[in-house]
């Protein structure tokens, strides 16, 4: 039938209940929305940007579809229209909306934003070209966590479209050079940043199906898809943080994640296990090849304590080094807490700028300022901090689990001691890319250490201390200062890890000395004709083949708070 509403004649039909939201086929747009029992629902359609509606009609429902109301409308150019619903007398956007108008600019006044917010009708015309899902094995992943706005918003970022999806895409060559092959994006869906304090991180109630309009230089749908396409062409996976909110139904969560996989080709999600069960999500056929991850601070807290020299940590460190839980990823710093630079620069949090009297954020950060709180001009303090940051990257990148680097940690990005920058849409949270040239030594070290991990650690992914080779040597073994002797006593801060491969030239050994005194380590004996060679260390950096130093004595000396990596190779005459 034809219905006149406002200024446009539109043909309508009963439509269908699934999928929810607005689905377009040709010139027909089908609308489906859940409505509370006993309430009516009216569909209101607008021309893009128009103040008055072009069409409105009550949406029918059927007992066989429960509380879903649905209606199909014929539109000459569906993408030229926006819509909303009037449910129980209140105008509301579509909770399954795929894009929104009214939030194109960051931090618009709350009242103005609410009056303008409408759901856009989205048609799928994106060309994915030759891009494909990388489907990386978890043992091959080097992850990198970033905030889309904060990653390139700083004036020093050097990109054309600062603070946007396109801005992240412009940094693709940087990510490739660093050695990253997976990015973790903090919430990119349509959230309201205008809260009591600015909601910079994006947690809370949101429209989870729609990419955030203010994160786009142009159309958010195509720009987000373009970001994923370009990352995939470079072999980089895209993981979305999707925490959802308490009370979100499992059906909406499942629909949402399926949508992001099918429409945006994302490779996986970080979910809140208290909101939805990752195991249940992994059973879904659409999500079967997706990486379903959850965030846990266990690795971070143990390694920070080991890093600063706490006693009694060796057994916990061993557990974290060999943790192969496929739902977890390892990190020593994340957005929720200190950056790595701040871990070695502050004993306590400094969140005064948040306006909560420094009462917000975690009180226990397992950090150590190396002798001075905050910025310091003391050479000894700064050398120790650099030393500790090098150690932290060794701890992260030479554990068996999947490592994740917090963006900017590779060039000592700081938040000035703020460990809860959820409301800081400013220089506190934005990456200062000027640091890259100031910390070129660290950046180069991280690049080379990532490359070394890829060369050394790949074969260790599924190794176990319970599995013996033909030689009777376990695939992984843990040592103290003496080979084959576990560290004894709570005071020990020394650990050796031996990764053994039956084939030649695949053995390597990592010696950790987190004590403030130097210690000697006896390396396990190698087969005749083989020798240990130091290929990396806190003081040495990552060495090339010509620089590698053979171990001539039965024991090697490690200075205070240092780590060294050794590989077995054919002895040279």
Coordinates of C-alpha atoms in Angstrom, one line a residue:
X1 CA 0.0 0.0 0.0
X2 CA 1.0 3.7 -0.5
X3 CA 1.1 5.9 2.6
X4 CA 1.6 9.7 2.5
X5 CA 3.6 11.1 5.4
X6 CA 5.0 14.6 5.4
X7 CA 6.1 15.3 1.8
X8 CA 6.9 11.9 0.4
X9 CA 4.6 9.0 -0.9
X10 CA 6.1 5.7 0.2
X11 CA 5.0 2.1 -0.4
X12 CA 5.0 -0.1 2.6
X13 CA 4.6 -3.8 3.3
X14 CA 4.4 -5.9 6.5
X15 CA 8.1 -6.8 6.3
X16 CA 10.0 -9.4 8.4
X17 CA 11.2 -9.6 12.0
X18 CA 14.8 -10.7 11.4
X19 CA 17.5 -9.4 11.4
X20 CA 16.7 -6.6 13.8
X21 CA 17.6 -3.0 12.8
X22 CA 17.4 -1.7 9.2
X23 CA 18.2 -4.1 6.3
X24 CA 18.3 -2.8 2.8
X25 CA 17.7 -4.9 -0.4
X26 CA 17.6 -2.8 -3.5
X27 CA 15.1 0.0 -2.8
X28 CA 13.4 -1.8 0.1
X29 CA 14.4 -1.0 3.6
X30 CA 13.1 -3.4 6.3
X31 CA 12.8 -2.1 9.9
X32 CA 12.6 -4.4 12.9
X33 CA 12.8 -3.3 16.6
X34 CA 11.9 -4.9 19.9
X35 CA 9.2 -3.0 21.8
X36 CA 8.2 -3.4 25.4
X37 CA 5.0 -5.4 26.0
X38 CA 1.9 -3.2 25.7
X39 CA 3.6 -0.3 23.9
X40 CA 3.2 0.9 20.4
X41 CA 5.9 1.8 18.0
X42 CA 5.9 4.3 15.2
X43 CA 8.6 4.5 12.4
X44 CA 9.6 8.0 11.5
X45 CA 11.7 8.6 8.4
X46 CA 13.5 11.9 7.5
X47 CA 15.4 13.1 4.5
X48 CA 19.1 13.5 5.5
X49 CA 19.5 16.7 7.5
X50 CA 15.8 17.6 7.3
X51 CA 14.1 19.1 10.4
X52 CA 10.7 17.6 9.6
X53 CA 9.8 14.0 8.9
X54 CA 9.1 12.7 5.4
X55 CA 7.1 9.7 6.5
X56 CA 5.7 8.1 9.6
X57 CA 3.6 5.0 10.3
X58 CA 2.8 2.6 13.1
X59 CA 4.7 -0.6 12.9
X60 CA 2.8 -3.9 13.0
X61 CA 3.8 -7.0 15.0
X62 CA 2.9 -10.6 15.1
X63 CA 2.5 -13.0 18.0
X64 CA 5.0 -15.4 16.3
X65 CA 7.7 -12.8 16.5
X66 CA 7.2 -11.9 20.2
X67 CA 7.9 -8.2 20.9
X68 CA 9.4 -7.4 17.6
X69 CA 7.6 -4.8 15.4
X70 CA 8.6 -4.7 11.8
X71 CA 7.8 -2.8 8.6
X72 CA 9.2 -2.6 5.0
X73 CA 9.3 0.7 3.2
X74 CA 10.3 1.3 -0.5
X75 CA 12.7 4.2 -0.8
X76 CA 14.1 5.5 -4.1
X77 CA 17.6 6.1 -2.6
X78 CA 17.6 4.4 0.9
X79 CA 21.0 5.9 1.8
X80 CA 19.5 9.4 1.5
X81 CA 17.3 8.8 4.6
X82 CA 17.5 8.7 8.3
X83 CA 15.0 7.4 10.8
X84 CA 14.1 6.9 14.5
X85 CA 11.3 5.2 16.4
X86 CA 8.6 6.6 18.6
X87 CA 8.1 4.0 21.3
X88 CA 5.7 4.7 24.2
X89 CA 5.5 8.3 23.2
X90 CA 9.4 8.8 23.3
X91 CA 11.6 9.4 20.3
X92 CA 14.5 6.9 20.3
X93 CA 17.2 5.9 17.9
X94 CA 17.5 2.3 16.7
X95 CA 19.5 0.2 19.3
X96 CA 20.6 -1.9 16.3
X97 CA 21.5 1.2 14.3
X98 CA 24.4 0.8 11.9
X99 CA 25.4 4.5 11.7
X100 CA 24.2 7.8 13.3
X101 CA 23.9 11.5 12.4
X102 CA 24.2 14.1 15.1
X103 CA 27.6 13.0 16.5
X104 CA 29.9 13.9 13.7
X105 CA 31.8 16.2 15.9
X106 CA 33.5 15.2 19.2
X107 CA 32.1 16.7 22.4
X108 CA 29.0 18.5 21.1
X109 CA 26.8 19.9 23.9
X110 CA 24.7 17.1 25.4
X111 CA 21.3 18.7 24.9
X112 CA 21.9 19.6 21.3
X113 CA 23.3 16.1 20.6
X114 CA 20.2 14.4 21.9
X115 CA 17.8 16.4 19.7
X116 CA 19.8 15.7 16.6
X117 CA 20.7 12.0 17.0
X118 CA 19.1 9.9 14.2
X119 CA 19.8 6.5 12.8
X120 CA 21.2 6.5 9.2
X121 CA 20.1 4.0 6.6
X122 CA 23.2 2.2 5.5
X123 CA 23.7 0.4 2.2
X124 CA 26.6 -2.0 1.6
X125 CA 28.6 -0.8 -1.4
X126 CA 32.1 -1.2 0.0
X127 CA 34.8 -2.9 -2.2
X128 CA 37.0 -5.2 -0.2
X129 CA 39.2 -5.8 -3.2
X130 CA 41.8 -8.5 -2.5
X131 CA 41.9 -8.2 1.2
X132 CA 41.5 -11.4 3.3
X133 CA 41.4 -12.3 6.9
X134 CA 45.0 -13.0 8.0
X135 CA 44.0 -15.8 10.4
X136 CA 47.3 -15.5 12.3
X137 CA 48.3 -18.3 14.6
X138 CA 48.3 -17.0 18.2
X139 CA 51.9 -17.9 18.6
X140 CA 52.7 -15.5 15.7
X141 CA 50.9 -12.5 17.1
X142 CA 52.5 -9.3 18.2
X143 CA 49.7 -7.1 19.3
X144 CA 49.5 -3.3 19.8
X145 CA 46.8 -1.6 21.8
X146 CA 45.6 1.9 20.8
X147 CA 42.9 4.5 21.2
X148 CA 41.7 5.7 17.7
X149 CA 41.4 9.3 18.7
X150 CA 44.5 9.5 21.0
X151 CA 46.8 7.7 18.6
X152 CA 47.0 10.5 16.1
X153 CA 45.3 13.5 17.6
X154 CA 48.5 15.2 18.8
X155 CA 49.9 17.9 16.5
X156 CA 53.1 15.9 16.2
X157 CA 51.4 12.8 14.7
X158 CA 52.2 13.8 11.1
X159 CA 48.9 12.5 9.7
X160 CA 46.4 14.4 7.6
X161 CA 43.3 13.2 9.4
X162 CA 44.2 13.5 13.1
X163 CA 42.2 11.4 15.6
X164 CA 40.3 9.3 13.0
X165 CA 40.2 5.9 11.5
X166 CA 42.0 7.3 8.5
X167 CA 44.7 8.6 10.9
X168 CA 45.3 5.1 12.1
X169 CA 45.5 3.9 8.5
X170 CA 48.1 6.6 7.7
X171 CA 50.3 5.1 10.5
X172 CA 50.3 1.7 8.8
X173 CA 53.9 2.0 7.6
X174 CA 54.9 2.8 11.2
X175 CA 53.2 -0.4 12.5
X176 CA 54.8 -2.5 9.8
X177 CA 58.2 -1.2 10.6
X178 CA 57.7 -1.8 14.3
X179 CA 56.7 -5.4 13.5
X180 CA 53.1 -5.4 14.7
X181 CA 50.7 -7.8 13.1
X182 CA 47.6 -7.2 15.3
X183 CA 46.0 -4.0 16.6
X184 CA 43.6 -3.8 19.6
X185 CA 41.2 -0.9 19.2
X186 CA 39.6 0.6 22.3
X187 CA 35.8 1.2 21.8
X188 CA 35.1 2.4 18.2
X189 CA 31.3 2.1 18.4
X190 CA 29.0 5.1 18.8
X191 CA 29.2 6.1 22.5
X192 CA 28.3 9.4 24.2
X193 CA 31.5 11.2 25.3
X194 CA 29.5 13.9 27.1
X195 CA 29.2 12.6 30.6
X196 CA 29.8 14.2 34.0
X197 CA 33.4 14.0 32.9
X198 CA 34.4 13.5 29.2
X199 CA 34.0 9.8 28.4
X200 CA 37.3 9.6 26.5
X201 CA 37.7 5.8 26.7
X202 CA 34.1 5.1 25.5
X203 CA 32.8 2.7 28.1
X204 CA 29.1 2.6 29.1
X205 CA 25.9 2.6 27.2
X206 CA 26.3 2.9 23.5
X207 CA 25.1 1.9 20.0
X208 CA 27.3 -1.1 19.6
X209 CA 26.6 -1.8 15.9
X210 CA 27.7 1.7 14.6
X211 CA 31.3 3.0 14.1
X212 CA 31.7 6.3 15.9
X213 CA 31.0 9.2 13.6
X214 CA 33.5 11.6 15.3
X215 CA 36.3 9.1 14.7
X216 CA 35.8 9.5 10.9
X217 CA 37.1 12.2 8.6
X218 CA 34.2 11.3 6.3
X219 CA 31.7 8.5 6.3
X220 CA 32.4 6.4 9.4
X221 CA 31.1 3.1 7.9
X222 CA 33.4 3.1 4.8
X223 CA 36.3 4.6 6.7
X224 CA 36.3 1.9 9.4
X225 CA 36.0 -0.7 6.6
X226 CA 38.9 0.9 4.8
X227 CA 41.0 0.7 8.0
X228 CA 40.4 -3.0 8.3
X229 CA 41.0 -3.6 4.5
X230 CA 44.3 -1.8 4.6
X231 CA 45.4 -3.6 7.7
X232 CA 44.5 -7.0 6.2
X233 CA 46.4 -6.2 3.0
X234 CA 49.4 -5.6 5.3
X235 CA 48.8 -8.9 7.2
X236 CA 47.6 -7.1 10.3
X237 CA 44.6 -8.3 12.3
X238 CA 42.1 -5.9 13.8
X239 CA 40.6 -6.8 17.3
X240 CA 37.9 -4.6 18.8
X241 CA 37.4 -4.1 22.5
X242 CA 33.6 -4.8 23.1
X243 CA 33.0 -4.7 26.8
X244 CA 29.2 -4.1 26.5
X245 CA 27.3 -3.0 29.6
X246 CA 25.6 -4.9 32.4
X247 CA 22.2 -6.1 31.4
X248 CA 23.0 -6.3 27.7
X249 CA 21.3 -9.4 26.4
X250 CA 23.3 -12.3 25.0
X251 CA 21.3 -12.2 21.8
X252 CA 22.2 -8.6 21.1
X253 CA 25.9 -9.3 21.9
X254 CA 25.9 -12.2 19.5
X255 CA 24.1 -10.3 16.8
X256 CA 26.6 -7.4 17.3
X257 CA 29.8 -9.5 17.1
X258 CA 28.5 -11.4 14.1
X259 CA 27.7 -8.1 12.4
X260 CA 31.2 -6.7 12.9
X261 CA 32.7 -9.9 11.6
X262 CA 30.5 -10.2 8.5
X263 CA 30.3 -6.5 7.6
X264 CA 33.6 -5.1 8.9
X265 CA 35.7 -8.3 8.6
X266 CA 37.3 -7.7 12.0
X267 CA 39.3 -10.6 13.4
X268 CA 38.2 -10.8 16.9
X269 CA 37.1 -9.1 20.1
X270 CA 38.1 -8.4 23.7
X271 CA 35.0 -9.0 25.8
X272 CA 34.2 -8.7 29.5
X273 CA 33.8 -12.2 30.9
X274 CA 31.5 -10.9 33.6
X275 CA 29.1 -9.7 30.9
X276 CA 29.3 -12.5 28.4
X277 CA 31.0 -15.9 28.4
X278 CA 33.9 -16.1 25.9
X279 CA 33.4 -19.9 25.7
X280 CA 29.8 -19.5 24.6
X281 CA 30.7 -16.9 22.0
X282 CA 33.4 -19.2 20.6
X283 CA 30.8 -21.9 19.9
X284 CA 28.9 -19.7 17.5
X285 CA 29.4 -20.7 13.8
X286 CA 30.0 -17.2 12.5
X287 CA 32.6 -16.5 15.3
X288 CA 34.3 -19.9 15.0
X289 CA 37.4 -18.4 13.4
X290 CA 37.4 -15.2 15.4
X291 CA 39.7 -14.6 18.3
X292 CA 37.7 -14.1 21.5
X293 CA 39.9 -12.6 24.1
X294 CA 39.6 -11.3 27.6
X295 CA 41.8 -8.9 29.6
X296 CA 43.4 -10.0 32.8
X297 CA 46.0 -8.2 35.0
X298 CA 47.8 -11.4 36.2
X299 CA 50.8 -11.2 33.9
X300 CA 51.1 -7.4 34.3
X301 CA 51.2 -7.5 38.1
X302 CA 53.6 -10.4 38.4
X303 CA 56.1 -9.0 35.9
X304 CA 56.0 -5.5 37.4
X305 CA 56.8 -6.9 40.8
X306 CA 59.6 -9.1 39.4
X307 CA 60.9 -6.1 37.4
X308 CA 61.2 -3.9 40.5
X309 CA 62.9 -6.7 42.5
X310 CA 60.2 -8.0 44.9
X311 CA 61.2 -11.2 46.6
X312 CA 59.2 -14.4 46.4
X313 CA 58.2 -13.9 42.7
X314 CA 60.0 -16.7 40.9
X315 CA 57.3 -19.3 40.9
X316 CA 54.7 -16.8 39.8
X317 CA 57.0 -15.6 37.1
X318 CA 57.4 -19.2 35.8
X319 CA 53.6 -19.6 35.8
X320 CA 53.2 -16.4 33.7
X321 CA 56.0 -17.2 31.3
X322 CA 54.5 -20.5 30.3
X323 CA 50.8 -19.4 30.4
X324 CA 49.3 -20.5 27.1
X325 CA 45.6 -19.7 27.8
X326 CA 44.4 -18.9 24.3
X327 CA 41.8 -16.3 25.6
X328 CA 44.4 -14.2 27.4
X329 CA 47.1 -11.9 26.1
X330 CA 50.1 -10.6 28.0
X331 CA 50.8 -7.0 28.8
X332 CA 52.9 -5.0 31.3
X333 CA 51.0 -1.7 30.6
X334 CA 47.6 -1.0 29.3
X335 CA 45.3 2.1 29.0
X336 CA 43.8 1.3 32.4
X337 CA 46.8 2.1 34.6
X338 CA 50.3 3.5 34.1
X339 CA 52.1 3.6 30.8
X340 CA 55.4 1.7 30.8
X341 CA 57.3 4.9 31.2
X342 CA 55.2 5.8 34.2
X343 CA 55.7 2.3 35.7
X344 CA 59.4 3.2 36.1
X345 CA 58.9 6.9 36.9
X346 CA 56.2 7.1 39.6
X347 CA 55.7 5.3 42.9
X348 CA 52.2 6.7 43.3
X349 CA 49.3 7.8 41.0
X350 CA 48.9 11.5 40.1
X351 CA 45.3 11.8 39.0
X352 CA 44.6 15.3 40.3
X353 CA 43.6 16.5 36.8
X354 CA 40.6 14.1 36.8
X355 CA 38.8 16.2 39.4
X356 CA 38.3 13.4 41.9
X357 CA 40.9 14.4 44.5
X358 CA 43.2 11.7 43.4
X359 CA 40.8 9.1 44.8
X360 CA 40.2 7.4 41.4
X361 CA 42.4 4.8 39.7
X362 CA 44.2 1.8 41.3
X363 CA 46.2 2.5 44.4
X364 CA 48.5 -0.5 43.9
X365 CA 50.5 -0.2 40.6
X366 CA 53.5 -2.3 41.5
X367 CA 55.7 0.5 40.1
X368 CA 59.0 2.0 41.2
X369 CA 60.2 5.5 40.3
X370 CA 63.9 4.4 40.3
X371 CA 64.9 7.1 42.8
X372 CA 62.9 10.2 41.8
X373 CA 59.2 10.9 41.4
X374 CA 58.3 11.9 37.9
X375 CA 60.5 13.8 35.5
X376 CA 64.1 13.8 36.6
X377 CA 67.4 15.4 35.3
X378 CA 69.5 12.9 37.2
X379 CA 71.5 10.8 34.8
X380 CA 71.7 7.8 37.0
X381 CA 67.9 7.8 37.5
X382 CA 67.2 8.1 33.8
X383 CA 69.7 5.4 32.9
X384 CA 68.1 3.0 35.4
X385 CA 64.7 3.8 34.0
X386 CA 65.8 3.1 30.4
X387 CA 67.4 -0.1 31.7
X388 CA 64.1 -1.2 33.4
X389 CA 62.1 -0.4 30.3
X390 CA 64.4 -2.6 28.2
X391 CA 63.9 -5.4 30.8
X392 CA 60.2 -5.0 30.6
X393 CA 60.1 -5.6 26.9
X394 CA 62.3 -8.7 27.4
X395 CA 59.8 -10.0 30.0
X396 CA 56.8 -9.3 27.7
X397 CA 58.2 -10.5 24.4
X398 CA 60.0 -13.6 25.7
X399 CA 57.0 -15.1 27.5
X400 CA 55.1 -17.9 25.7
X401 CA 51.8 -16.2 25.6
X402 CA 50.6 -13.6 23.1
X403 CA 52.3 -10.2 23.8
X404 CA 50.5 -6.9 23.6
X405 CA 52.3 -3.5 23.6
X406 CA 50.6 -0.4 24.8
X407 CA 50.9 2.2 22.0
X408 CA 53.7 4.7 22.7
X409 CA 55.5 2.5 25.2
X410 CA 58.1 1.9 22.5
X411 CA 59.1 5.6 22.7
X412 CA 58.5 6.2 26.4
X413 CA 55.1 7.9 26.2
X414 CA 54.0 9.3 29.5
X415 CA 50.7 10.3 31.1
X416 CA 52.5 12.2 33.9
X417 CA 51.6 9.7 36.5
X418 CA 47.9 9.6 35.7
X419 CA 46.7 5.9 35.9
X420 CA 43.1 6.5 35.1
X421 CA 43.0 8.9 32.2
X422 CA 39.4 8.0 31.3
X423 CA 38.4 11.6 31.1
X424 CA 41.5 13.2 29.6
X425 CA 40.9 14.1 26.0
X426 CA 44.1 16.2 25.9
X427 CA 47.8 16.0 25.9
X428 CA 47.8 13.6 28.9
X429 CA 46.2 10.9 26.7
X430 CA 47.3 11.8 23.2
X431 CA 50.5 10.2 22.0
X432 CA 53.3 12.7 21.7
X433 CA 55.1 11.6 18.5
X434 CA 57.9 14.0 19.2
X435 CA 59.1 11.3 21.7
X436 CA 59.9 9.0 18.8
X437 CA 62.9 11.0 17.7
X438 CA 63.9 11.6 21.4
X439 CA 63.8 7.9 22.1
X440 CA 65.2 6.5 18.9
X441 CA 67.4 4.0 20.7
X442 CA 64.5 2.4 22.6
X443 CA 62.3 2.4 19.4
X444 CA 65.1 0.6 17.4
X445 CA 65.6 -1.8 20.3
X446 CA 61.9 -2.7 20.4
X447 CA 61.8 -3.2 16.6
X448 CA 64.8 -5.6 16.8
X449 CA 63.5 -7.4 19.8
X450 CA 60.2 -8.1 18.1
X451 CA 62.1 -9.5 15.1
X452 CA 64.1 -11.6 17.5
X453 CA 61.0 -13.0 19.2
X454 CA 59.6 -13.9 15.8
X455 CA 62.8 -15.8 15.0
X456 CA 63.3 -17.5 18.4
X457 CA 59.9 -17.9 20.1
X458 CA 57.8 -19.3 17.4
X459 CA 59.0 -22.9 18.0
X460 CA 58.3 -22.6 21.8
X461 CA 54.6 -21.8 21.5
X462 CA 53.5 -25.3 22.5
X463 CA 56.5 -26.5 24.3
X464 CA 56.1 -28.0 27.8
X465 CA 58.3 -28.8 30.7
X466 CA 56.6 -32.2 30.9
X467 CA 57.6 -33.2 27.3
X468 CA 61.0 -34.8 26.9
X469 CA 63.1 -35.0 23.7
X470 CA 65.0 -38.1 22.6
X471 CA 68.0 -36.7 24.5
X472 CA 66.1 -36.8 27.8
X473 CA 66.1 -33.0 28.0
X474 CA 62.7 -31.4 28.6
X475 CA 61.5 -28.9 26.0
X476 CA 61.4 -26.2 28.6
X477 CA 63.3 -26.2 31.9
X478 CA 63.7 -23.6 34.6
X479 CA 67.1 -22.9 36.4
X480 CA 68.7 -20.9 39.1
X481 CA 72.2 -19.6 39.1
X482 CA 73.3 -23.2 38.8
X483 CA 72.1 -25.2 35.8
X484 CA 69.3 -27.6 36.5
X485 CA 68.8 -26.3 40.0
X486 CA 65.6 -24.4 40.6
X487 CA 66.0 -21.1 42.4
X488 CA 65.8 -21.6 46.2
X489 CA 64.4 -19.3 48.8
X490 CA 62.1 -16.3 48.7
X491 CA 65.1 -13.9 48.4
X492 CA 66.0 -15.3 44.9
X493 CA 65.5 -12.9 42.1
X494 CA 67.3 -14.9 39.5
X495 CA 65.9 -17.3 36.9
X496 CA 67.1 -19.1 33.8
X497 CA 64.8 -20.5 31.2
X498 CA 66.1 -23.1 28.7
X499 CA 64.1 -23.8 25.5
X500 CA 65.4 -27.0 24.0
X501 CA 64.9 -28.2 20.4
X502 CA 66.0 -31.6 19.3
X503 CA 67.4 -30.3 16.0
X504 CA 70.7 -28.4 16.1
X505 CA 71.0 -24.6 16.5
X506 CA 67.5 -24.2 18.0
X507 CA 68.3 -24.1 21.7
X508 CA 68.2 -20.8 23.4
X509 CA 68.4 -19.7 27.0
X510 CA 67.2 -16.6 28.8
X511 CA 68.9 -15.5 32.0
X512 CA 67.0 -13.0 34.2
X513 CA 68.7 -11.2 37.1
X514 CA 66.3 -8.8 38.7
X515 CA 68.4 -8.3 41.8
X516 CA 70.2 -5.1 42.5
X517 CA 73.5 -7.1 42.7
X518 CA 75.3 -8.9 39.9
X519 CA 75.1 -12.7 39.7
X520 CA 76.7 -15.5 37.7
X521 CA 74.7 -18.1 35.8
X522 CA 75.9 -21.5 34.8
X523 CA 74.4 -22.3 31.4
X524 CA 73.3 -25.9 30.6
X525 CA 75.8 -27.9 28.6
X526 CA 75.3 -28.2 24.9
X527 CA 76.2 -31.2 22.7
X528 CA 79.8 -31.5 21.5
X529 CA 80.7 -29.0 18.9
X530 CA 78.1 -26.5 20.0
X531 CA 78.6 -23.2 21.9
X532 CA 76.4 -20.6 23.6
X533 CA 76.4 -17.2 22.0
X534 CA 74.9 -14.0 23.6
X535 CA 72.5 -12.4 21.0
X536 CA 70.7 -9.9 23.1
X537 CA 70.9 -8.2 26.5
X538 CA 69.7 -5.2 28.5
X539 CA 73.0 -3.5 28.1
X540 CA 74.0 -4.8 24.7
X541 CA 70.6 -4.4 22.9
X542 CA 69.9 -6.9 20.1
X543 CA 73.0 -8.0 18.4
X544 CA 73.5 -9.1 14.8
X545 CA 75.5 -12.2 13.9
X546 CA 78.8 -10.4 13.7
X547 CA 78.3 -8.8 17.1
X548 CA 77.2 -11.9 18.9
X549 CA 79.6 -12.9 21.7
X550 CA 80.5 -16.6 22.3
X551 CA 80.5 -17.8 25.9
X552 CA 83.9 -19.1 26.6
X553 CA 83.5 -19.9 30.4
X554 CA 81.2 -22.3 32.1
X555 CA 79.5 -19.3 33.8
X556 CA 78.3 -15.9 32.6
X557 CA 78.1 -12.8 34.7
X558 CA 74.9 -10.7 34.7
X559 CA 75.0 -7.2 36.0
X560 CA 72.4 -6.0 38.4
X561 CA 68.9 -5.8 36.9
X562 CA 69.8 -7.2 33.5
X563 CA 68.5 -9.9 31.1
X564 CA 70.5 -11.8 28.5
X565 CA 69.5 -14.1 25.7
X566 CA 71.8 -16.9 24.4
X567 CA 71.4 -19.3 21.5
X568 CA 73.3 -22.5 20.8
X569 CA 75.2 -22.7 17.5
X570 CA 78.1 -24.6 15.9
X571 CA 81.3 -23.6 17.6
X572 CA 83.7 -21.7 15.3
X573 CA 87.3 -22.8 15.1

